[in-house]
Structures are given as structure tokens and as C-alpha cells.
């Protein structure tokens, strides 16, 4: 049984390539637009932002941010996801796509004013390394947003892809331990379920 506070309990999921990955990607593409717009509102994305979408999948959230004028880099380890993201985007001048992971982001130190990761942290290989990398990529006062579906503690299989309240709280604590400030965890009703939003800010001073 998964430890109740382990936040990357699906780090070994293999469903992001091949025919299963394609079905999953098309499903995300068709159903994820509302969540993408919700993230852009929650993070107050504007034309002054430079944003990294970590685990961008087929790219809905990256496009939602780019539509608000932000410069966006969509990052995903899966070539299949990136292919679909490129096709669905055509020539949006504000977005580029790059292969990478939360643990190794293809952006310079302090490049981003916003980093977000939607329904993806539960797949990260190494949460400590990922949080250190997000902090490196963020400019001082840059914003972090993580969304995860709320799941029941007893859920199994696909129904467990998300976080229980304990897992959401555990991730918020890990953000504090990684040096983020103003960490908050909120639950938001979305359709028939709800999502956890963990938001935080990179402190202004590098030494903090
Ligand atoms: C459930 S999908 C979510 C996709 C997208 N964020 C959305 O909300 O539609 C999870 C994504 O995380 C990516 N992923 C898996 N491990 C990752 C890691 N260590 N770092 C970044 N992304 C990862 C997968 O390739 C997949 O595209």
C-alpha cells in the first residue's frame, strides 16, 4: 500500500507512449481545456509573464497561458505528448516545446516568472530534485502553481492518479522545506470532483 504522504506514487507509470499513451493524450486534449483556463486564472497569468508548463502533455495549459500573452515553454519527457502538442498548436508565436523533466528543465536560471505543473507531480521521479529545479528556474518573486485532482484515500488504479488531502498537505510542506514562501493549499470544486491547488512564491532574496 502507498504511504499516505508519498506525493509521487505514480512515478513508474508507463502510459505516456505507444497506443495507450496516444489514447490518454487525445483524452487529455479533449477534456483538459477548462482546467487549463482555470490554472491561468488562478496564477493570474498576463502578457508580462514567462511561464514553464512542466509535464505539458498535449499542451492545453501552455496554450491557455500563451493566449493571455505570456511567453511559454511546454516541457514534457514524452516525445508523443510533444508531437501532439505541436500539432494542436500550429504556429502560436508565444509557445515553444522542449523535451525535459521537472528534475531537469531546459530553461536558464531565473528565466520564469511562473512555473506550473498540472496533474503531473504524482508522476515525478524525484520530488526533492524537482522542487530545487523549479526554484532554480524561477525569478525572484516568481510564482509556483501545482494542481492535482482530489482522490479518495482508498482509490486504486487510474482513480488514484491525484492526491488525497494528506498528500496535498505533504507536498505543501515539501515546498516550504525547499525554500518557497507564501505556500498555500486550497481545494477547488471542478465539475463533479475537486482539485488541490498548491501555490507558492520564490523568495526575493536568493539566500533565503
Ligand atoms: C496526466 S498527464 C498531464 C498532462 C497535462 N499537464 C494536462 O493537465 O493535461 C502527466 C504528464 O506528465 C508527464 N511527466 C511524467 N513524468 C514527468 C516528469 N518527471 N517531469 C515532467 N513531466 C513528467 C507525462 O509525460 C505526461 O504528459
mmCIF file of C-alpha atoms and ligand atoms in Angstrom:
data_model
loop_
_atom_site.group_PDB
_atom_site.id
_atom_site.type_symbol
_atom_site.label_atom_id
_atom_site.label_comp_id
_atom_site.label_asym_id
_atom_site.label_seq_id
_atom_site.Cartn_x
_atom_site.Cartn_y
_atom_site.Cartn_z
ATOM 1 C CA UNK A 1 0.000 0.000 0.000
ATOM 2 C CA UNK A 2 1.199 3.537 -0.820
ATOM 3 C CA UNK A 3 2.432 5.605 2.139
ATOM 4 C CA UNK A 4 -0.286 8.241 2.772
ATOM 5 C CA UNK A 5 2.226 11.093 2.404
ATOM 6 C CA UNK A 6 4.085 9.937 -0.731
ATOM 7 C CA UNK A 7 3.242 12.525 -3.395
ATOM 8 C CA UNK A 8 4.806 10.830 -6.454
ATOM 9 C CA UNK A 9 3.093 7.477 -6.043
ATOM 10 C CA UNK A 10 2.823 7.024 -9.834
ATOM 11 C CA UNK A 11 6.444 7.816 -10.703
ATOM 12 C CA UNK A 12 6.728 4.495 -12.541
ATOM 13 C CA UNK A 13 3.630 4.961 -14.718
ATOM 14 C CA UNK A 14 4.444 3.873 -18.276
ATOM 15 C CA UNK A 15 1.309 5.140 -20.026
ATOM 16 C CA UNK A 16 2.759 8.147 -21.891
ATOM 17 C CA UNK A 17 3.954 6.370 -25.033
ATOM 18 C CA UNK A 18 2.644 3.876 -27.587
ATOM 19 C CA UNK A 19 -1.061 3.296 -28.327
ATOM 20 C CA UNK A 20 -2.094 3.691 -24.657
ATOM 21 C CA UNK A 21 -0.236 6.992 -24.479
ATOM 22 C CA UNK A 22 -1.947 8.203 -27.651
ATOM 23 C CA UNK A 23 -5.412 7.414 -26.271
ATOM 24 C CA UNK A 24 -4.517 9.128 -22.985
ATOM 25 C CA UNK A 25 -3.124 12.167 -24.804
ATOM 26 C CA UNK A 26 -6.199 12.611 -27.015
ATOM 27 C CA UNK A 27 -8.394 12.271 -23.921
ATOM 28 C CA UNK A 28 -6.389 14.984 -22.126
ATOM 29 C CA UNK A 29 -6.512 17.203 -25.213
ATOM 30 C CA UNK A 30 -10.307 16.980 -25.419
ATOM 31 C CA UNK A 31 -11.135 17.245 -21.721
ATOM 32 C CA UNK A 32 -8.391 19.486 -20.306
ATOM 33 C CA UNK A 33 -9.257 22.928 -21.663
ATOM 34 C CA UNK A 34 -11.411 24.058 -18.740
ATOM 35 C CA UNK A 35 -8.729 23.096 -16.250
ATOM 36 C CA UNK A 36 -6.120 24.902 -18.349
ATOM 37 C CA UNK A 37 -8.113 28.167 -18.308
ATOM 38 C CA UNK A 38 -8.719 27.694 -14.566
ATOM 39 C CA UNK A 39 -4.944 27.414 -13.954
ATOM 40 C CA UNK A 40 -4.282 30.567 -15.979
ATOM 41 C CA UNK A 41 -6.821 32.491 -13.883
ATOM 42 C CA UNK A 42 -5.526 31.106 -10.576
ATOM 43 C CA UNK A 43 -1.931 32.037 -11.439
ATOM 44 C CA UNK A 44 -3.053 35.455 -12.794
ATOM 45 C CA UNK A 45 -1.068 34.877 -15.983
ATOM 46 C CA UNK A 46 -0.562 38.015 -18.045
ATOM 47 C CA UNK A 47 1.407 39.255 -21.033
ATOM 48 C CA UNK A 48 4.326 40.175 -18.751
ATOM 49 C CA UNK A 49 4.897 36.525 -17.744
ATOM 50 C CA UNK A 50 7.388 33.910 -18.891
ATOM 51 C CA UNK A 51 5.919 30.536 -17.973
ATOM 52 C CA UNK A 52 7.152 26.941 -17.902
ATOM 53 C CA UNK A 53 4.431 24.264 -18.153
ATOM 54 C CA UNK A 54 6.024 21.156 -16.608
ATOM 55 C CA UNK A 55 4.541 17.912 -17.898
ATOM 56 C CA UNK A 56 2.613 19.854 -20.537
ATOM 57 C CA UNK A 57 1.105 16.735 -22.141
ATOM 58 C CA UNK A 58 -0.804 17.746 -25.298
ATOM 59 C CA UNK A 59 -0.399 21.400 -24.350
ATOM 60 C CA UNK A 60 -3.796 22.788 -23.308
ATOM 61 C CA UNK A 61 -2.436 24.764 -20.356
ATOM 62 C CA UNK A 62 0.560 26.102 -22.268
ATOM 63 C CA UNK A 63 -1.809 27.392 -24.993
ATOM 64 C CA UNK A 64 -4.161 28.930 -22.378
ATOM 65 C CA UNK A 65 -1.211 30.885 -20.935
ATOM 66 C CA UNK A 66 0.047 31.891 -24.390
ATOM 67 C CA UNK A 67 -3.448 33.108 -25.310
ATOM 68 C CA UNK A 68 -3.126 35.564 -22.402
ATOM 69 C CA UNK A 69 0.062 36.912 -23.958
ATOM 70 C CA UNK A 70 2.657 35.076 -21.829
ATOM 71 C CA UNK A 71 5.801 33.570 -23.358
ATOM 72 C CA UNK A 72 5.563 29.839 -22.678
ATOM 73 C CA UNK A 73 7.816 26.802 -22.785
ATOM 74 C CA UNK A 74 5.938 23.499 -22.637
ATOM 75 C CA UNK A 75 8.164 20.742 -21.217
ATOM 76 C CA UNK A 76 7.475 17.020 -21.246
ATOM 77 C CA UNK A 77 9.638 13.875 -21.260
ATOM 78 C CA UNK A 78 7.314 12.121 -23.734
ATOM 79 C CA UNK A 79 8.028 12.662 -27.479
ATOM 80 C CA UNK A 80 4.456 11.541 -28.219
ATOM 81 C CA UNK A 81 2.962 14.258 -25.975
ATOM 82 C CA UNK A 82 5.208 16.904 -27.507
ATOM 83 C CA UNK A 83 4.277 15.807 -31.041
ATOM 84 C CA UNK A 84 0.591 16.148 -30.261
ATOM 85 C CA UNK A 85 1.145 19.496 -28.505
ATOM 86 C CA UNK A 86 2.924 20.860 -31.592
ATOM 87 C CA UNK A 87 0.178 19.649 -33.933
ATOM 88 C CA UNK A 88 -2.611 21.095 -31.785
ATOM 89 C CA UNK A 89 -0.842 24.462 -31.548
ATOM 90 C CA UNK A 90 0.247 25.110 -35.131
ATOM 91 C CA UNK A 91 2.150 28.434 -35.192
ATOM 92 C CA UNK A 92 1.419 30.179 -31.923
ATOM 93 C CA UNK A 93 4.160 32.810 -31.705
ATOM 94 C CA UNK A 94 4.323 32.680 -27.894
ATOM 95 C CA UNK A 95 4.880 28.935 -27.338
ATOM 96 C CA UNK A 96 7.811 26.599 -27.780
ATOM 97 C CA UNK A 97 8.065 22.928 -26.822
ATOM 98 C CA UNK A 98 11.020 21.158 -25.294
ATOM 99 C CA UNK A 99 11.805 17.671 -24.080
ATOM 100 C CA UNK A 100 12.718 17.611 -20.393
ATOM 101 C CA UNK A 101 11.523 16.761 -16.928
ATOM 102 C CA UNK A 102 10.731 18.565 -13.704
ATOM 103 C CA UNK A 103 14.109 17.389 -12.473
ATOM 104 C CA UNK A 104 15.993 18.863 -15.493
ATOM 105 C CA UNK A 105 14.262 21.891 -17.018
ATOM 106 C CA UNK A 106 15.548 23.272 -20.332
ATOM 107 C CA UNK A 107 15.466 26.946 -19.242
ATOM 108 C CA UNK A 108 18.198 29.246 -17.844
ATOM 109 C CA UNK A 109 18.404 30.170 -14.134
ATOM 110 C CA UNK A 110 15.699 32.652 -13.145
ATOM 111 C CA UNK A 111 14.059 32.685 -16.594
ATOM 112 C CA UNK A 112 10.470 32.043 -15.469
ATOM 113 C CA UNK A 113 8.042 34.308 -13.655
ATOM 114 C CA UNK A 114 5.599 31.359 -13.374
ATOM 115 C CA UNK A 115 6.152 27.609 -13.270
ATOM 116 C CA UNK A 116 3.238 25.242 -13.064
ATOM 117 C CA UNK A 117 2.676 21.519 -13.188
ATOM 118 C CA UNK A 118 -0.865 20.280 -13.720
ATOM 119 C CA UNK A 119 -1.800 16.711 -12.783
ATOM 120 C CA UNK A 120 1.854 15.753 -13.100
ATOM 121 C CA UNK A 121 3.698 15.873 -9.749
ATOM 122 C CA UNK A 122 2.342 12.433 -8.880
ATOM 123 C CA UNK A 123 4.488 11.171 -11.815
ATOM 124 C CA UNK A 124 7.769 12.999 -10.976
ATOM 125 C CA UNK A 125 10.695 10.658 -10.377
ATOM 126 C CA UNK A 126 12.316 12.798 -7.658
ATOM 127 C CA UNK A 127 10.264 15.461 -5.861
ATOM 128 C CA UNK A 128 13.223 16.951 -3.937
ATOM 129 C CA UNK A 129 15.235 17.391 -7.146
ATOM 130 C CA UNK A 130 12.144 18.699 -8.969
ATOM 131 C CA UNK A 131 11.421 21.392 -6.389
ATOM 132 C CA UNK A 132 15.079 22.509 -6.369
ATOM 133 C CA UNK A 133 14.943 22.725 -10.169
ATOM 134 C CA UNK A 134 11.698 24.758 -10.158
ATOM 135 C CA UNK A 135 13.291 27.160 -7.697
ATOM 136 C CA UNK A 136 16.346 27.482 -9.936
ATOM 137 C CA UNK A 137 14.176 28.223 -12.986
ATOM 138 C CA UNK A 138 12.072 30.865 -11.204
ATOM 139 C CA UNK A 139 12.980 34.528 -10.971
ATOM 140 C CA UNK A 140 12.815 36.151 -7.507
ATOM 141 C CA UNK A 141 9.106 36.609 -6.602
ATOM 142 C CA UNK A 142 8.210 34.054 -9.296
ATOM 143 C CA UNK A 143 5.048 32.000 -8.718
ATOM 144 C CA UNK A 144 4.594 28.249 -8.441
ATOM 145 C CA UNK A 145 1.251 26.540 -9.076
ATOM 146 C CA UNK A 146 0.597 22.809 -8.801
ATOM 147 C CA UNK A 147 -2.820 21.283 -9.477
ATOM 148 C CA UNK A 148 -3.770 17.692 -8.641
ATOM 149 C CA UNK A 149 -7.157 16.002 -8.741
ATOM 150 C CA UNK A 150 -8.552 15.163 -5.285
ATOM 151 C CA UNK A 151 -8.718 11.370 -4.867
ATOM 152 C CA UNK A 152 -10.088 9.116 -2.120
ATOM 153 C CA UNK A 153 -7.552 7.511 0.243
ATOM 154 C CA UNK A 154 -8.736 4.019 -0.748
ATOM 155 C CA UNK A 155 -8.661 4.665 -4.513
ATOM 156 C CA UNK A 156 -6.687 2.302 -6.755
ATOM 157 C CA UNK A 157 -5.616 2.245 -10.419
ATOM 158 C CA UNK A 158 -6.435 5.325 -12.522
ATOM 159 C CA UNK A 159 -8.792 6.565 -9.791
ATOM 160 C CA UNK A 160 -5.732 7.079 -7.564
ATOM 161 C CA UNK A 161 -3.950 9.451 -10.024
ATOM 162 C CA UNK A 162 -4.098 12.588 -7.895
ATOM 163 C CA UNK A 163 -3.737 13.410 -4.218
ATOM 164 C CA UNK A 164 -5.575 12.759 -1.013
ATOM 165 C CA UNK A 165 -5.696 15.630 1.470
ATOM 166 C CA UNK A 166 -2.667 14.173 3.283
ATOM 167 C CA UNK A 167 -0.656 14.019 0.067
ATOM 168 C CA UNK A 168 -1.583 17.607 -0.853
ATOM 169 C CA UNK A 169 -0.501 18.778 2.617
ATOM 170 C CA UNK A 170 2.685 16.748 2.393
ATOM 171 C CA UNK A 171 3.570 18.462 -0.908
ATOM 172 C CA UNK A 172 2.880 21.903 0.600
ATOM 173 C CA UNK A 173 5.280 21.037 3.459
ATOM 174 C CA UNK A 174 7.913 19.958 0.976
ATOM 175 C CA UNK A 175 7.574 23.320 -0.832
ATOM 176 C CA UNK A 176 8.272 25.097 2.480
ATOM 177 C CA UNK A 177 11.271 22.821 3.127
ATOM 178 C CA UNK A 178 12.562 23.598 -0.393
ATOM 179 C CA UNK A 179 12.658 27.310 0.454
ATOM 180 C CA UNK A 180 9.417 28.535 -1.122
ATOM 181 C CA UNK A 181 7.433 31.223 0.676
ATOM 182 C CA UNK A 182 3.724 32.088 0.980
ATOM 183 C CA UNK A 183 2.812 28.420 0.498
ATOM 184 C CA UNK A 184 -0.938 27.782 0.446
ATOM 185 C CA UNK A 185 -3.050 24.726 -0.244
ATOM 186 C CA UNK A 186 -6.674 25.131 -1.362
ATOM 187 C CA UNK A 187 -9.385 22.842 -2.622
ATOM 188 C CA UNK A 188 -11.478 23.999 -5.600
ATOM 189 C CA UNK A 189 -14.683 22.402 -6.869
ATOM 190 C CA UNK A 190 -14.312 21.384 -10.522
ATOM 191 C CA UNK A 191 -17.263 19.665 -12.182
ATOM 192 C CA UNK A 192 -18.261 16.609 -10.161
ATOM 193 C CA UNK A 193 -14.990 16.477 -8.238
ATOM 194 C CA UNK A 194 -12.394 18.849 -6.925
ATOM 195 C CA UNK A 195 -8.730 19.722 -7.332
ATOM 196 C CA UNK A 196 -5.972 20.672 -4.927
ATOM 197 C CA UNK A 197 -4.082 23.837 -5.756
ATOM 198 C CA UNK A 198 -0.725 24.381 -4.063
ATOM 199 C CA UNK A 199 0.636 27.881 -4.679
ATOM 200 C CA UNK A 200 3.934 29.350 -3.515
ATOM 201 C CA UNK A 201 6.393 32.128 -4.268
ATOM 202 C CA UNK A 202 10.144 32.072 -4.728
ATOM 203 C CA UNK A 203 11.564 34.493 -2.119
ATOM 204 C CA UNK A 204 13.021 37.754 -3.440
ATOM 205 C CA UNK A 205 16.437 37.110 -1.904
ATOM 206 C CA UNK A 206 18.495 34.283 -3.351
ATOM 207 C CA UNK A 207 19.977 33.361 0.050
ATOM 208 C CA UNK A 208 16.535 32.670 1.592
HETATM 209 C C1 LIG B 1 -1.592 13.180 -16.566
HETATM 210 S S1 LIG B 1 -0.555 13.926 -17.767
HETATM 211 C C2 LIG B 1 -0.983 15.654 -17.563
HETATM 212 C C3 LIG B 1 -0.700 16.455 -18.790
HETATM 213 C C4 LIG B 1 -1.095 17.933 -18.709
HETATM 214 N N1 LIG B 1 -0.389 18.632 -17.658
HETATM 215 C C5 LIG B 1 -2.592 18.082 -18.542
HETATM 216 O O1 LIG B 1 -3.025 18.507 -17.452
HETATM 217 O O2 LIG B 1 -3.313 17.774 -19.495
HETATM 218 C C6 LIG B 1 1.045 13.820 -16.991
HETATM 219 C C7 LIG B 1 2.196 14.314 -17.863
HETATM 220 O O3 LIG B 1 3.392 14.348 -17.068
HETATM 221 C C8 LIG B 1 4.482 13.954 -17.864
HETATM 222 N N2 LIG B 1 5.575 13.531 -16.957
HETATM 223 C C9 LIG B 1 5.834 12.310 -16.455
HETATM 224 N N3 LIG B 1 6.917 12.334 -15.666
HETATM 225 C C10 LIG B 1 7.364 13.620 -15.655
HETATM 226 C C11 LIG B 1 8.457 14.300 -15.030
HETATM 227 N N4 LIG B 1 9.332 13.668 -14.227
HETATM 228 N N5 LIG B 1 8.615 15.614 -15.262
HETATM 229 C C12 LIG B 1 7.741 16.280 -16.056
HETATM 230 N N6 LIG B 1 6.695 15.691 -16.676
HETATM 231 C C13 LIG B 1 6.500 14.384 -16.479
HETATM 232 C C14 LIG B 1 3.903 12.863 -18.758
HETATM 233 O O4 LIG B 1 4.685 12.601 -19.908
HETATM 234 C C15 LIG B 1 2.514 13.416 -19.065
HETATM 235 O O5 LIG B 1 2.499 14.186 -20.237
#
